[in-house]
Each structure stands twice: as structure tokens, then as C-alpha cells.
Tab-separated table of C-alpha atoms in Angstrom:
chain	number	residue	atom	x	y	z
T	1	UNK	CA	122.965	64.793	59.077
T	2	UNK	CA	123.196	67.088	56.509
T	3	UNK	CA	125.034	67.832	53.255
T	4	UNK	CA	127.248	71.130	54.018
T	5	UNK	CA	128.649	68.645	57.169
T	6	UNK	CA	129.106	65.514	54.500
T	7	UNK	CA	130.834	67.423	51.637
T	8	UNK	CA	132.595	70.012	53.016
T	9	UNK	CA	133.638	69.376	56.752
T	10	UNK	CA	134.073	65.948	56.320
T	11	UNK	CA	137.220	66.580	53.533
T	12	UNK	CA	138.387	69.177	55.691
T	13	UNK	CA	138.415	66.815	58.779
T	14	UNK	CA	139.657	64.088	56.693
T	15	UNK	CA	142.411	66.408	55.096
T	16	UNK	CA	143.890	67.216	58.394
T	17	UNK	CA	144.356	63.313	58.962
T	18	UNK	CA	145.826	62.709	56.736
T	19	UNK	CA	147.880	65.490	56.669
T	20	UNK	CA	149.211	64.643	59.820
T	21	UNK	CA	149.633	60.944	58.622
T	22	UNK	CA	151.658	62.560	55.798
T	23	UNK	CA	154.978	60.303	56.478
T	24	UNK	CA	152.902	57.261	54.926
T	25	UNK	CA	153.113	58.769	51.617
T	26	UNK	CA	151.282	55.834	49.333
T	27	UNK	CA	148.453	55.266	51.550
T	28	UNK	CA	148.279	58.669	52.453
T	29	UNK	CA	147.309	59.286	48.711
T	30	UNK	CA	145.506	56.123	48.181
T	31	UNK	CA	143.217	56.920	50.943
T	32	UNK	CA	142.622	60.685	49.638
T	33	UNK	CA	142.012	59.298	46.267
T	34	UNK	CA	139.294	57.140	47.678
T	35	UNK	CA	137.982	59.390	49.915
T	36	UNK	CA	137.299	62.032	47.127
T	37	UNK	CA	136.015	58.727	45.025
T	38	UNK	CA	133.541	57.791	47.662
T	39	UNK	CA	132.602	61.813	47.950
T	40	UNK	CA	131.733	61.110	44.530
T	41	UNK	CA	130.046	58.487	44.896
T	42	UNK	CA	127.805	59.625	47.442
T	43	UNK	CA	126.855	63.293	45.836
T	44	UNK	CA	125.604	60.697	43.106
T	45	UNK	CA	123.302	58.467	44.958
T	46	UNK	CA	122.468	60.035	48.346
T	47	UNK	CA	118.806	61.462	47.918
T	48	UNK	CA	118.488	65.030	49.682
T	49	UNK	CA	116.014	65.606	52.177
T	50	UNK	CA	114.095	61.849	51.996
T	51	UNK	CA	115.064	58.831	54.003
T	52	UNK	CA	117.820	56.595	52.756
T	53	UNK	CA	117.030	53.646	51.275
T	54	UNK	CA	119.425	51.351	53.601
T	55	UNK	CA	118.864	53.344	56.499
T	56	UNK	CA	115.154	54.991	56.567
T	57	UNK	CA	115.526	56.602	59.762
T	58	UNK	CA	118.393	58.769	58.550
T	59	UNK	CA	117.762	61.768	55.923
T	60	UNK	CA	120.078	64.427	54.379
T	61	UNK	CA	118.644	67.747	55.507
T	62	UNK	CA	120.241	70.511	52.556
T	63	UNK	CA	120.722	73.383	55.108
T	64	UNK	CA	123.211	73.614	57.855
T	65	UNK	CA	123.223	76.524	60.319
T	66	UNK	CA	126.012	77.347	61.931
T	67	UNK	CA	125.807	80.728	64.109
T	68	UNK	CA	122.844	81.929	62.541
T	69	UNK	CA	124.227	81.446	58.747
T	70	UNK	CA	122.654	78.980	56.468
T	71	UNK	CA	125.038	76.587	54.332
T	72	UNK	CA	122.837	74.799	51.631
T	73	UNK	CA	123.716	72.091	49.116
T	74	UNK	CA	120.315	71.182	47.276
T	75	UNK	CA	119.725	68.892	44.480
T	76	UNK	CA	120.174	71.039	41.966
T	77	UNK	CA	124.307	71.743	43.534
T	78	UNK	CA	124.924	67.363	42.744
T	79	UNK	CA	126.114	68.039	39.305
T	80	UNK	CA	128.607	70.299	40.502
T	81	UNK	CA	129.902	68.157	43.928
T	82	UNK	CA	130.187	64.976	41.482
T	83	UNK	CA	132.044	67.057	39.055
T	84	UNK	CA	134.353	68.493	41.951
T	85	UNK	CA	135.398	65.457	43.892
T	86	UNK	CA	135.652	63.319	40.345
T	87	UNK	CA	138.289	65.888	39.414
T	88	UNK	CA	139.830	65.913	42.816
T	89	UNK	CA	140.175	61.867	42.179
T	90	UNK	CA	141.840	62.065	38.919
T	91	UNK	CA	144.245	64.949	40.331
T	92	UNK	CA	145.152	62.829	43.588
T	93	UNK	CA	145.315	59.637	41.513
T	94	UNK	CA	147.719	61.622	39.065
T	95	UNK	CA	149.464	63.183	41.590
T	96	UNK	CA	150.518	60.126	43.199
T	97	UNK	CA	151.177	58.080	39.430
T	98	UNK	CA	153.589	61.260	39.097
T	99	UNK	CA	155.593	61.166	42.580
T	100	UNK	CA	154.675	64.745	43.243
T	101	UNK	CA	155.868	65.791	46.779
T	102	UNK	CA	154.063	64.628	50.007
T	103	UNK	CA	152.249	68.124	50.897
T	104	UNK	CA	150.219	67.683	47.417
């Protein structure tokens, strides 16, 4: 597995669910706010590139090559993915405590 496919195809994937989903509106935002919050969660305590402590056959490879092109998130990109999907929480969260619109 590796981090590109975690943190950014996985939100896109899980976007378009629950876009299509979009007629639930509260658990349609309740489940994007803890999506982003388990993103979060993850960039935090998911080790890149070493086996994972609950599941040592597994690692988090950094690189992901898709037609020749290299997507990398390393340890040193963590700060930023926490910071990203943190804010992405409190935006959803607020979002929702607002009643913006559905599309949001």
C-alpha cells in the first residue's frame, strides 16, 4: 500500500460516494467529517516505509508510480497532511453546524 493511494485517492474515491449519497445530507457530512478525522489520524501515526505495528506484514511504501510518474509523500510531508485533513474536519464539521447547502 502506499501513501499517494491512502491520502489522496482514497478522499477522492470516498468523495464521489458520498457525493452520490448526497440526498442523506447529515450523514453525508458526518461521514466526511470523520473520514477527513481518521485521514488525520492516520498521517499522525502510520510509520512510512516500516511494518505496522498491528499488522507487520503490511508497510507504507512513500512512492507510487503511476505510468512512469512518481507520487511521493515522505515523512517529512506528515506535518502538512495532518494540517490539511485537520482543517478539512473543522470546515466539514462547520459546514454542517452552519446548514450550508448539500454540494459543500
Amino acid at each position: 500500500m502506499t501513501s499517494a493511494a491512502i491520502w489522496v485517492f482514497a478522499p477522492i474515491l470516498a468523495g464521489g460516494i458520498l457525493f452520490l449519497l448526497r440526498r442523506y445530507e447529515k450523514a453525508v457530512a458526518a461521514a466526511g467529517t470523520l473520514i477527513a478525522l481518521l485521514l488525520a489520524f492516520l498521517a499522525w501515526r502510520l510509520p512510512f516505509g516500516e511494518a505496522l505495528p498491528f499488522l507487520p506484514s503490511l508497510t507504507i511504501q512513500d512512492t507510487l508510480i503511476v505510468l512512469g510518474r512518481q507520487f511521493s509523500l515522505t515523512d517529512a510531508d506528515r506535518p502538512y497532511l495532518i494540517l490539511i485533513y485537520l482543517v478539512i474536519t473543522l470546515w466539514l464539521g462547520g459546514a454542517r453546524a452552519a446548514r450550508a447547502g448539500k454540494f459543500l
